[in-house]
mmCIF file of C-alpha atoms in Angstrom:
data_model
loop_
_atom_site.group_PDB
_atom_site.id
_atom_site.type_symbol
_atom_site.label_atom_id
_atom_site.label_comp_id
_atom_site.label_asym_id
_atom_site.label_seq_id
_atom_site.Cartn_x
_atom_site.Cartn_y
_atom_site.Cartn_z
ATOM 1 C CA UNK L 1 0.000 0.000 0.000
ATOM 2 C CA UNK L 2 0.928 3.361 -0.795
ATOM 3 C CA UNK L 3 0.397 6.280 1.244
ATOM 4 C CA UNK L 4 -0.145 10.127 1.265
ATOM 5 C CA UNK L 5 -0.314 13.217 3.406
ATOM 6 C CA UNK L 6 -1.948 16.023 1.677
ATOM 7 C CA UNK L 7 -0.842 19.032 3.624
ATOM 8 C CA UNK L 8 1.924 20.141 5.666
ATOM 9 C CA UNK L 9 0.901 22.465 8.353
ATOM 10 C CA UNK L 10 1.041 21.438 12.427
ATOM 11 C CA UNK L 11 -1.390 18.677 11.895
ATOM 12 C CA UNK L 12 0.088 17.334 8.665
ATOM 13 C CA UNK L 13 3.771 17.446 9.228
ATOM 14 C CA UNK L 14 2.762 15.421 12.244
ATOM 15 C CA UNK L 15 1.332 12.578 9.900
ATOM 16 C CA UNK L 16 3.941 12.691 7.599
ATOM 17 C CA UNK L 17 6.093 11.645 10.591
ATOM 18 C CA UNK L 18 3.985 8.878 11.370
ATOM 19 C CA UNK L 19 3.928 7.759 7.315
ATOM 20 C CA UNK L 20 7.637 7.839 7.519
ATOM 21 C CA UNK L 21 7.604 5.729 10.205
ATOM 22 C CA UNK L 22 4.765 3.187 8.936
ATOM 23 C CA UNK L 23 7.593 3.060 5.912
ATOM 24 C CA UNK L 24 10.626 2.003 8.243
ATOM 25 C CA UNK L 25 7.885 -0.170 10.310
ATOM 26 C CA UNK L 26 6.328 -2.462 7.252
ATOM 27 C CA UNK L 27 3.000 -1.477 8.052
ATOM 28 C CA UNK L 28 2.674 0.502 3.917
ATOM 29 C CA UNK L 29 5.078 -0.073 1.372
ATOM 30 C CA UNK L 30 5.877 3.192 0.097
ATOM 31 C CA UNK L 31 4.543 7.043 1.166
ATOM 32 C CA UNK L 32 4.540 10.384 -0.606
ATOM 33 C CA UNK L 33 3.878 14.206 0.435
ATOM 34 C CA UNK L 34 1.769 16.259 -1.255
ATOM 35 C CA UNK L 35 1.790 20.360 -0.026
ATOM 36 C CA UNK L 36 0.851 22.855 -2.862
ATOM 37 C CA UNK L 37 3.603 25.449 -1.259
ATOM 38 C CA UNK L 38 6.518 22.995 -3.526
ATOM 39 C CA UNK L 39 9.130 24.799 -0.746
ATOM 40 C CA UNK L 40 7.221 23.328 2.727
ATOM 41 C CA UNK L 41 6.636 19.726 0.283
ATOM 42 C CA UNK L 42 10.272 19.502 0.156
ATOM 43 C CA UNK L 43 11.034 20.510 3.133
ATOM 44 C CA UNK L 44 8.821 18.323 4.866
ATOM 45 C CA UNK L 45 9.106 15.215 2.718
ATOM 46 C CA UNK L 46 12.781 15.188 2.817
ATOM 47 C CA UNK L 47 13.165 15.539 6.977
ATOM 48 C CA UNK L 48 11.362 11.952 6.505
ATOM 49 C CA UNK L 49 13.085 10.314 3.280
ATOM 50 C CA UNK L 50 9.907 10.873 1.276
ATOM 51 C CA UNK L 51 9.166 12.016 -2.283
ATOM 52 C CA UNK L 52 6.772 14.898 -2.880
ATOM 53 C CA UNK L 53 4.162 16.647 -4.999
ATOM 54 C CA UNK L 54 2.770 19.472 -4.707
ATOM 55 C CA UNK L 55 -0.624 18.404 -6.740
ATOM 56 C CA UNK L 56 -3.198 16.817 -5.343
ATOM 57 C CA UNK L 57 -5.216 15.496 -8.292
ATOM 58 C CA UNK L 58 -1.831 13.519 -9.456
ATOM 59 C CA UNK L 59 -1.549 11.297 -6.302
ATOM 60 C CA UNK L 60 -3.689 7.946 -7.887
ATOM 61 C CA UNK L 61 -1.132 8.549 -11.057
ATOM 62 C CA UNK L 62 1.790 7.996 -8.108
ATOM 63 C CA UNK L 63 0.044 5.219 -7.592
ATOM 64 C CA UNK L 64 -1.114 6.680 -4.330
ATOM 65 C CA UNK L 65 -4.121 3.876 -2.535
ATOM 66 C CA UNK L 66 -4.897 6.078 0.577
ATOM 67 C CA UNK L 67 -4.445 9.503 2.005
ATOM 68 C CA UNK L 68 -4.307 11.381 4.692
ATOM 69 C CA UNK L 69 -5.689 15.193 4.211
ATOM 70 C CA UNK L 70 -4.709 17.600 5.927
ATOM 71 C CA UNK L 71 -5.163 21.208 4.571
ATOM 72 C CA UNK L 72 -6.959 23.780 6.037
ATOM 73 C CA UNK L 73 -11.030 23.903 6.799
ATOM 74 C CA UNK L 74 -12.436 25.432 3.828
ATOM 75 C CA UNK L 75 -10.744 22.930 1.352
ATOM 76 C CA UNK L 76 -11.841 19.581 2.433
ATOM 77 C CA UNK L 77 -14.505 19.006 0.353
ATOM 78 C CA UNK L 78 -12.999 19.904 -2.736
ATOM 79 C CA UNK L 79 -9.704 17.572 -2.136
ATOM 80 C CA UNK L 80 -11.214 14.514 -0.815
ATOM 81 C CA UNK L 81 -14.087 14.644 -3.373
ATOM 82 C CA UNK L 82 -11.465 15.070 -5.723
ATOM 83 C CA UNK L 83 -9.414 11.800 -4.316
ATOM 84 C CA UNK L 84 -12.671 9.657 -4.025
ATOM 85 C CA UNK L 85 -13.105 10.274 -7.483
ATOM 86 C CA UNK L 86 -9.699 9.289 -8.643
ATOM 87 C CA UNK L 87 -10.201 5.823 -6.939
ATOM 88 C CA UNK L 88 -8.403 7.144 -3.514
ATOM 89 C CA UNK L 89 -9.449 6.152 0.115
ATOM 90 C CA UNK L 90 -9.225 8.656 2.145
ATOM 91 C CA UNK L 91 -8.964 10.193 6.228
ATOM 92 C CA UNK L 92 -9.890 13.842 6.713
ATOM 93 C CA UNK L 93 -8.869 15.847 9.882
ATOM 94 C CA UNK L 94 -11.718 17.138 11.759
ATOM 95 C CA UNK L 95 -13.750 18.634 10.694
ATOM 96 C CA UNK L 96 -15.023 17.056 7.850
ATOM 97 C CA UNK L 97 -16.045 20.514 6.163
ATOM 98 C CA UNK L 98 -17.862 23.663 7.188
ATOM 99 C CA UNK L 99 -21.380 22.973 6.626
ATOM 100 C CA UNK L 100 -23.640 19.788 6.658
ATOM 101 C CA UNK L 101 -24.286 19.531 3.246
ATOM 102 C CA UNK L 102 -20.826 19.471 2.257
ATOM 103 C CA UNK L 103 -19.819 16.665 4.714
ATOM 104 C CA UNK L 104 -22.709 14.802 3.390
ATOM 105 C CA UNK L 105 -21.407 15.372 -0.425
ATOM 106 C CA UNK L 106 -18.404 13.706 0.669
ATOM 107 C CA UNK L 107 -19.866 11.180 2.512
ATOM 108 C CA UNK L 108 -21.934 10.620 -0.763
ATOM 109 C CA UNK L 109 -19.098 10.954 -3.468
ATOM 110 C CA UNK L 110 -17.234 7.845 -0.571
ATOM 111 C CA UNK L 111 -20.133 5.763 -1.244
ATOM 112 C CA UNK L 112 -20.327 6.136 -5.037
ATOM 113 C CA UNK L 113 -16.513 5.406 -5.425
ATOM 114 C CA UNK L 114 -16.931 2.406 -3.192
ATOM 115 C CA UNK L 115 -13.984 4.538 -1.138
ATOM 116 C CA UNK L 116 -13.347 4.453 2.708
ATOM 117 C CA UNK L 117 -13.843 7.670 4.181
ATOM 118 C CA UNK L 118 -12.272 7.874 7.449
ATOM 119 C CA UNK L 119 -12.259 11.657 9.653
ATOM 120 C CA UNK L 120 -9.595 12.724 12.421
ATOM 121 C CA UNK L 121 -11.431 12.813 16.125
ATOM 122 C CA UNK L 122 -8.473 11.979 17.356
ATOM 123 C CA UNK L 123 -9.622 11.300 20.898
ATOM 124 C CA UNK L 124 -11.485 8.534 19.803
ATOM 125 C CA UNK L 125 -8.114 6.500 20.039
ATOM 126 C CA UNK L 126 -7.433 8.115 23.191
ATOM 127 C CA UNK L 127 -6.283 5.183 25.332
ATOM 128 C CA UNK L 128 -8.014 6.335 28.878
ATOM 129 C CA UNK L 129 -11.043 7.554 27.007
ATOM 130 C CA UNK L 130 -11.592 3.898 25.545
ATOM 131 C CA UNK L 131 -10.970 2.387 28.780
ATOM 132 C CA UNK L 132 -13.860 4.724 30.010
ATOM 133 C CA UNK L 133 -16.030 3.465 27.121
ATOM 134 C CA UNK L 134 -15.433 -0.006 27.821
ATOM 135 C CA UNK L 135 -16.338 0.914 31.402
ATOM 136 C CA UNK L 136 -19.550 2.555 30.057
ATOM 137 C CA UNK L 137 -20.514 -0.872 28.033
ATOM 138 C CA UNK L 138 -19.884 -3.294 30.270
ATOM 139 C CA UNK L 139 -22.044 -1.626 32.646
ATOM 140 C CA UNK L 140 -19.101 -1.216 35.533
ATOM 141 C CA UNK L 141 -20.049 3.053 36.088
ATOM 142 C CA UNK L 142 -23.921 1.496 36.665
ATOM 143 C CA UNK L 143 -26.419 4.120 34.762
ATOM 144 C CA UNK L 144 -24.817 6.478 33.112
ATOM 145 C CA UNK L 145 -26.708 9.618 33.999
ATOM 146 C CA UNK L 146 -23.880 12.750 33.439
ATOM 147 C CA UNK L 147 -20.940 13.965 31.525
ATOM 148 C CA UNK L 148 -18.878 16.760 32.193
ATOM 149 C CA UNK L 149 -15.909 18.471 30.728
ATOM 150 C CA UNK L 150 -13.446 21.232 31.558
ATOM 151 C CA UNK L 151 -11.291 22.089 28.636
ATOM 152 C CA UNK L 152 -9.907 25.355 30.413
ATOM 153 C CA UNK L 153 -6.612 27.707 29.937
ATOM 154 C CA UNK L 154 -5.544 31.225 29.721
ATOM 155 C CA UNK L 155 -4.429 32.460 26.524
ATOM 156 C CA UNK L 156 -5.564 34.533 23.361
ATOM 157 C CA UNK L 157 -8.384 33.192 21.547
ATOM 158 C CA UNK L 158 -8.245 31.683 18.043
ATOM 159 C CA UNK L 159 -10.123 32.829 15.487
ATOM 160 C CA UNK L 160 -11.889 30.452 14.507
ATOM 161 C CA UNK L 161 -13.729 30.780 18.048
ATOM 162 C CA UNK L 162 -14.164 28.018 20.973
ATOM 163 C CA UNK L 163 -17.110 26.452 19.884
ATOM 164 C CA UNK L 164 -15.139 24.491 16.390
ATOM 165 C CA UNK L 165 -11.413 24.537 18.002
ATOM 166 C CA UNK L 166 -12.708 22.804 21.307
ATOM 167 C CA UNK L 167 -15.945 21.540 21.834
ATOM 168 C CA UNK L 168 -15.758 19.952 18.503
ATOM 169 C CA UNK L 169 -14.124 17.145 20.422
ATOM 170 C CA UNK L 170 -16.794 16.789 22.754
ATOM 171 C CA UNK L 171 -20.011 16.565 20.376
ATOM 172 C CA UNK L 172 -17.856 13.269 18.841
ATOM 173 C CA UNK L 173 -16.830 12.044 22.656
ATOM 174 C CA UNK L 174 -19.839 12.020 24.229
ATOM 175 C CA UNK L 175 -21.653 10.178 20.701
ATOM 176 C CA UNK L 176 -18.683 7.472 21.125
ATOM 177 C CA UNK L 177 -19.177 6.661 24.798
ATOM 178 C CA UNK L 178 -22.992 6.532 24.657
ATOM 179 C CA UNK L 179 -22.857 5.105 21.436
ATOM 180 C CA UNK L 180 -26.178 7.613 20.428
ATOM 181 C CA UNK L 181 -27.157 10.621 19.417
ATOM 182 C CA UNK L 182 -28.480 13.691 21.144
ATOM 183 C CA UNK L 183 -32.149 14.501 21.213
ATOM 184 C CA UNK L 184 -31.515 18.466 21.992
ATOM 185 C CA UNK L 185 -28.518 20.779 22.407
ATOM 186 C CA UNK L 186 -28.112 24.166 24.048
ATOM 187 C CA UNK L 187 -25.637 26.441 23.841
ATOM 188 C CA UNK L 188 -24.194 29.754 25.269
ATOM 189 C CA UNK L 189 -21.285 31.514 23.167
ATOM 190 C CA UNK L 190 -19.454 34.398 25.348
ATOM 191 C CA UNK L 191 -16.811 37.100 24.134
ATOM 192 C CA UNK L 192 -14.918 37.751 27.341
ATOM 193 C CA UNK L 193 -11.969 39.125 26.483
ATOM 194 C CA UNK L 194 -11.767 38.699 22.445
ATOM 195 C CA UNK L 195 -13.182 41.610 20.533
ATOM 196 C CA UNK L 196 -14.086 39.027 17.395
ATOM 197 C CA UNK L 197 -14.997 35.960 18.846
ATOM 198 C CA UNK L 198 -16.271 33.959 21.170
ATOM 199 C CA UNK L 199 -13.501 32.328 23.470
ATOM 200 C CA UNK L 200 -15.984 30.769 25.778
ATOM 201 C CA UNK L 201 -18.571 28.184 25.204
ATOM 202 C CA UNK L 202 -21.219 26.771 27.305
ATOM 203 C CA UNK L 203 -23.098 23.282 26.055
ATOM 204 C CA UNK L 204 -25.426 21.045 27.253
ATOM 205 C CA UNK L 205 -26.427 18.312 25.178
ATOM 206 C CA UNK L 206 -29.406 16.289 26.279
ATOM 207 C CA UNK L 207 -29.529 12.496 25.224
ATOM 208 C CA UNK L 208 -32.701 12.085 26.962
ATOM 209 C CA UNK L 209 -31.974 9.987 30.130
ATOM 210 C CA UNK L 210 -27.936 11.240 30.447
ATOM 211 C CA UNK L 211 -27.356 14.996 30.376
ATOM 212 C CA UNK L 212 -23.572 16.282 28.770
ATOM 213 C CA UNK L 213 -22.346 19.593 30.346
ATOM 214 C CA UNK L 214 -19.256 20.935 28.244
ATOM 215 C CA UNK L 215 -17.303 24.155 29.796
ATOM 216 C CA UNK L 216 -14.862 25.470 27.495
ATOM 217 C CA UNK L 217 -12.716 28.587 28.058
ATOM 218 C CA UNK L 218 -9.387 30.074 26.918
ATOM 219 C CA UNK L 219 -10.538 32.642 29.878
ATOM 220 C CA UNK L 220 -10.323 31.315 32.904
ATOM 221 C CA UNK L 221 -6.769 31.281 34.697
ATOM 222 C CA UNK L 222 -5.308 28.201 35.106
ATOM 223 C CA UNK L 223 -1.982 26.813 35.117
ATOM 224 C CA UNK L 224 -0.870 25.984 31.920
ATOM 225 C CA UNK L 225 -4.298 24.224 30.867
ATOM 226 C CA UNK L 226 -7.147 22.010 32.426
ATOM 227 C CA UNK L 227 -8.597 19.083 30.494
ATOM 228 C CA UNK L 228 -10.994 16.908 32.169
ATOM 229 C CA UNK L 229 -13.861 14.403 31.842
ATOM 230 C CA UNK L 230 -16.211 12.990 34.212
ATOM 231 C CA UNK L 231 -18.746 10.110 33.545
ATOM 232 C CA UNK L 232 -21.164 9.409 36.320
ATOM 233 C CA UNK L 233 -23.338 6.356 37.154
ATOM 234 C CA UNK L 234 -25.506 4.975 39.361
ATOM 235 C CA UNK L 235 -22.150 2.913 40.232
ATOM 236 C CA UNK L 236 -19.241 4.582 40.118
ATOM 237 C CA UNK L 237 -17.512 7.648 38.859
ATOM 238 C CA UNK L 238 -14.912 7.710 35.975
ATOM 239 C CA UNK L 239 -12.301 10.713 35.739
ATOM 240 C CA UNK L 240 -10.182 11.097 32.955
ATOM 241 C CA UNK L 241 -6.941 14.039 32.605
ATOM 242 C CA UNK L 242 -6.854 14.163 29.318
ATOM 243 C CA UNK L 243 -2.935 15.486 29.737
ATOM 244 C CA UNK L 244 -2.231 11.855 30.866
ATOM 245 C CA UNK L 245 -3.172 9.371 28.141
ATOM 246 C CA UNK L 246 -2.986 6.171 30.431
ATOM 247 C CA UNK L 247 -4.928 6.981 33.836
ATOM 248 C CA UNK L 248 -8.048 6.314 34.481
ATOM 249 C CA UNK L 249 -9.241 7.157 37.869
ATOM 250 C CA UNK L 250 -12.794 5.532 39.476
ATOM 251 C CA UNK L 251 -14.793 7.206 42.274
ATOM 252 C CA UNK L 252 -17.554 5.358 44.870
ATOM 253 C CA UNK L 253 -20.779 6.844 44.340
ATOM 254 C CA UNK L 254 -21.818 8.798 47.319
ATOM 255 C CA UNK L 255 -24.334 7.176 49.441
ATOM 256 C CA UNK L 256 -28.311 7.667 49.089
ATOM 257 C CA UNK L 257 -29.392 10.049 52.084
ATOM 258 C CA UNK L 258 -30.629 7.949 54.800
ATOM 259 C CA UNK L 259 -34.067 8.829 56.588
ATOM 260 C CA UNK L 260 -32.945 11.566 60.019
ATOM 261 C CA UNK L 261 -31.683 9.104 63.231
ATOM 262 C CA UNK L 262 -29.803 6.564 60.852
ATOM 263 C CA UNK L 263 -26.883 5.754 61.383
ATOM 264 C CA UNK L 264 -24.103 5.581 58.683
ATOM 265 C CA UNK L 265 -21.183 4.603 60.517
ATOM 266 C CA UNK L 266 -19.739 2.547 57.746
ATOM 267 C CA UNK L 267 -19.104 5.655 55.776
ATOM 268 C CA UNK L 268 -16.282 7.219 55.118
ATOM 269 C CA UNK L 269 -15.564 10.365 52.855
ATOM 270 C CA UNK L 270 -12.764 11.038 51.232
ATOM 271 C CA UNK L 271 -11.829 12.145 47.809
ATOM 272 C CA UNK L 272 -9.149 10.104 46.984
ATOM 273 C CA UNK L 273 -10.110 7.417 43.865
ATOM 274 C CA UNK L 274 -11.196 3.748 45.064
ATOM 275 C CA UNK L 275 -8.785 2.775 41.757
ATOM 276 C CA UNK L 276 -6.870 4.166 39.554
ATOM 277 C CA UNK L 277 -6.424 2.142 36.594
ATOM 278 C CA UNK L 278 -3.133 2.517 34.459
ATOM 279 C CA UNK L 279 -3.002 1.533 30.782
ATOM 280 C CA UNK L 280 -0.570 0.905 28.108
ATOM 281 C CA UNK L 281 -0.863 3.045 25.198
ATOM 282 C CA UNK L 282 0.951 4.487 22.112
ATOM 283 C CA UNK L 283 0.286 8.166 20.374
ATOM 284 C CA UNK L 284 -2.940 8.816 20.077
ATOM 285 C CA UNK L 285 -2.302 10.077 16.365
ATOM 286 C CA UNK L 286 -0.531 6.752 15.339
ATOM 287 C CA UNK L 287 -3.237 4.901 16.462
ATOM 288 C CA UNK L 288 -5.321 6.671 14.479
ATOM 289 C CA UNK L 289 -3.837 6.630 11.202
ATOM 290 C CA UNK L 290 -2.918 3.077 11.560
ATOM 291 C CA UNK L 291 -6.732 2.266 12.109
ATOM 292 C CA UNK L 292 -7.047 4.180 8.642
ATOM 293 C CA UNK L 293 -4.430 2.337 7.207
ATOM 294 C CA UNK L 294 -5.975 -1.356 8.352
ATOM 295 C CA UNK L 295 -9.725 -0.385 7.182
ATOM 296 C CA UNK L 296 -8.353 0.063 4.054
ATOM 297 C CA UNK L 297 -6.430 -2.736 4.101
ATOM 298 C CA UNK L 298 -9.566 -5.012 5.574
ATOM 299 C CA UNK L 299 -11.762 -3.445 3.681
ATOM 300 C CA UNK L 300 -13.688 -2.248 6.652
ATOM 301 C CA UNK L 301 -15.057 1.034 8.385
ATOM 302 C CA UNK L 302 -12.262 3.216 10.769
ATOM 303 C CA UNK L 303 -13.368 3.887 14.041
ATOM 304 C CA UNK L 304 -14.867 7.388 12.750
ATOM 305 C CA UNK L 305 -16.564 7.125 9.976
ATOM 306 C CA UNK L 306 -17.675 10.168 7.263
ATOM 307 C CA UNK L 307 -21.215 9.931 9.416
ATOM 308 C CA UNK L 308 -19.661 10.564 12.493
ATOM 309 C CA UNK L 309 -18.051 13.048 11.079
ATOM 310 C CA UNK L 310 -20.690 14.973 9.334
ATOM 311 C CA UNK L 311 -22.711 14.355 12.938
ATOM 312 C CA UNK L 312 -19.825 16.523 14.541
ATOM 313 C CA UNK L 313 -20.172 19.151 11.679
ATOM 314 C CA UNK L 314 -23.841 19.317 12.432
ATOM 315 C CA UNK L 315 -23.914 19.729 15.966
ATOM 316 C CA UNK L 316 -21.928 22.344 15.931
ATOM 317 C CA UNK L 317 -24.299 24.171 13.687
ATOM 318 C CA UNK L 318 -27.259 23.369 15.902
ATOM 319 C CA UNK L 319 -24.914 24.432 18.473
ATOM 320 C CA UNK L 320 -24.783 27.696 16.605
ATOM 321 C CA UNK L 321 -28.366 28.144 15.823
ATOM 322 C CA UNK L 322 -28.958 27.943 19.585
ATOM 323 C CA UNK L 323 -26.638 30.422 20.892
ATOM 324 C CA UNK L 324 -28.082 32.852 18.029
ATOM 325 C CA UNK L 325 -31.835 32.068 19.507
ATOM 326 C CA UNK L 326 -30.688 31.324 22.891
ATOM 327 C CA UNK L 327 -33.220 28.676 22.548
ATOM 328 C CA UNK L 328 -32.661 24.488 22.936
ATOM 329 C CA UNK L 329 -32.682 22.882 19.718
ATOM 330 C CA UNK L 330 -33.728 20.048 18.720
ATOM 331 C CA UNK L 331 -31.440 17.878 16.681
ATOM 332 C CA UNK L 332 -34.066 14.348 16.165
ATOM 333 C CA UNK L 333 -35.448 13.551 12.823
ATOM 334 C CA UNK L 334 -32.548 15.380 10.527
ATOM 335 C CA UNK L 335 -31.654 13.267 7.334
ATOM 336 C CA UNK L 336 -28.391 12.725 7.153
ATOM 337 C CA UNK L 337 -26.921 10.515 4.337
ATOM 338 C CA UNK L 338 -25.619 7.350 5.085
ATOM 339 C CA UNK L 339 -23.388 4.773 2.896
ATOM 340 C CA UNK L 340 -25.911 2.505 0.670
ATOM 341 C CA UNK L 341 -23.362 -0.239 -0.080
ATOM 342 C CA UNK L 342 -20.741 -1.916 2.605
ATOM 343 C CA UNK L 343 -16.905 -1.305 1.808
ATOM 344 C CA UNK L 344 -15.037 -3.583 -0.202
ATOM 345 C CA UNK L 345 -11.338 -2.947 -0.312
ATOM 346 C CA UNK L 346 -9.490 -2.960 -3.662
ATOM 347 C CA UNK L 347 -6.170 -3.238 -2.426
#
């Protein structure tokens, strides 16, 4: 198998690393750069011992079978459409594109090339937040009846605003470890200190019997920066630092209130964990793109598919339309396109 990155920014130069490495590894035969700026392609590909191009629409004449794309936002859909149509598989960072329609004209053009279309939520191969999904489906937490995150730190606000640089990640989270889709979302978008865009958001997304609370700030004063998940059941309690890959930390349930007079000797409080669970675990972002590279390979579905993507892309436009109504929305009963055939690899 051959393989490409197709852009050569923060993201993408990290990818390429990880291509050059699947090279000296086995796991693809060959891989190639692609970076219209020809000075940054041959930069890049030559820090790795790659070849270059600096033309997307010539990768399945290199004999390129997959690729990983990595160029800004605003031209997703027109260079994977373009690969899917040349016969090329392809993985997308998040997000998938800017609007709902165009993630579901990718999605579409996937399914009529008989392509894999894979998108990068990276934290879906996060190794603690799997461990708290296995947690969640083996029924260990109890009921799952709350999420919360903190993604918190101090610093100037991008552009692009809080809502799609941050909670981006949770919309896709909280959809893996239910394994569902919201009924309703609310949200509050604040300009505290930026003068052009929001750099604090405040979600709630409703999935009927569990309720997801997302804080997000580049505000609040903290040091260095505070990124935290908490899954609560009927059970137990699951924390996850999302600075430390491999801990997992469970929490006893308090105790029901007992009727006045009782006693509840046996109690104790304290707020250290009842177990903290260590894992092994690689780089998130080689996890990922080797899951990309095996579905193509197997001929099977990554673990985030061009739905899940285009679900991200769409809550945070009803995530949008909320905040501009400061009104809940509800997100049931939207079409959204899914594959008509299963995935056959040709490779």
């Amino acid at each position: 198998m051959k393989l490409a990155v197709v852009g050569t920014g923060y993201w993408g130069s990290n990818h390429v690393r990880i291509a050059g490495e699947f090279v000296d590894e086995g796991v693809v035969d060959d891989a190639i750069v692609c970076d219209a700026d020809p000075d940054r392609a041959a930069t890049v590909a030559a820090e790795h011992g790659l070849d270059y191009v600096t033309d997307h629409r010539t990768l399945a004449d290199e004999g390129v079978d997959a690729a990983i794309v990595a160029t800004p936002s605003p031209t997703h859909e027109p260079v994977v459409t373009d690969l899917l149509a040349d016969g090329v598989h392809a993985m997308v960072e998040k997000p998938l594109a800017l609007s709902v329609d165009a993630a579901n004209r990718i999605v579409r053009t996937a399914d009529d090339h008989d392509r894999i279309l894979g998108v990068g939520h990276v934290f879906r191969h996060h190794p603690a937040l799997d461990a708290v999904r296995e947690l969640v489906r083996e029924g260990a937490l109890g009921t799952v009846s709350h999420l919360r995150t903190a993604r918190h730190a101090c610093q100037p606000a991008r552009p692009v605003g809080a809502l799609h640089s941050l909670a981006v990640h949770e919309v896709d989270i909280y959809r893996y470890l239910l394994e569902r889709n919201p009924d309703t979302v609310y949200c509050r978008l604040d300009q505290t200190v930026a003068a052009d865009t929001h750099d604090t958001v405040t979600l709630v997304l409703d999935f009927e019997d569990v309720t997801g609370v997302v804080s997000e700030s580049w505000s609040i004063p903290v040091a260095g920066k505070r990124r935290e998940l908490v899954v609560v059941g009927s059970e137990a309690v699951a924390a996850v630092d999302y600075l430390e890959d491999t801990v997992v930390e469970l929490y006893d349930v308090p105790p029901a209130s007992q009727p006045a007079g009782t006693r509840q000797s046996h109690i104790v409080e304290s707020e250290a964990p009842a177990e903290v669970i260590e894992l092994d675990g690689g780089e998130p972002l080689k996890t990922e793109d080797r899951d990309f590279v095996e579905a193509v390979r197997d001929g099977r579905e990554p673990v985030t598919t061009g739905v899940d993507g285009t679900w991200a892309v769409k809550l945070l436009a009803d995530a949008e339309r909320s905040a501009e109504r400061n009104a809940v929305v509800d997100v049931r009963g939207d079409a959204m396109v899914e594959p008509r055939r299963s995935v056959r690899s040709r490779n």
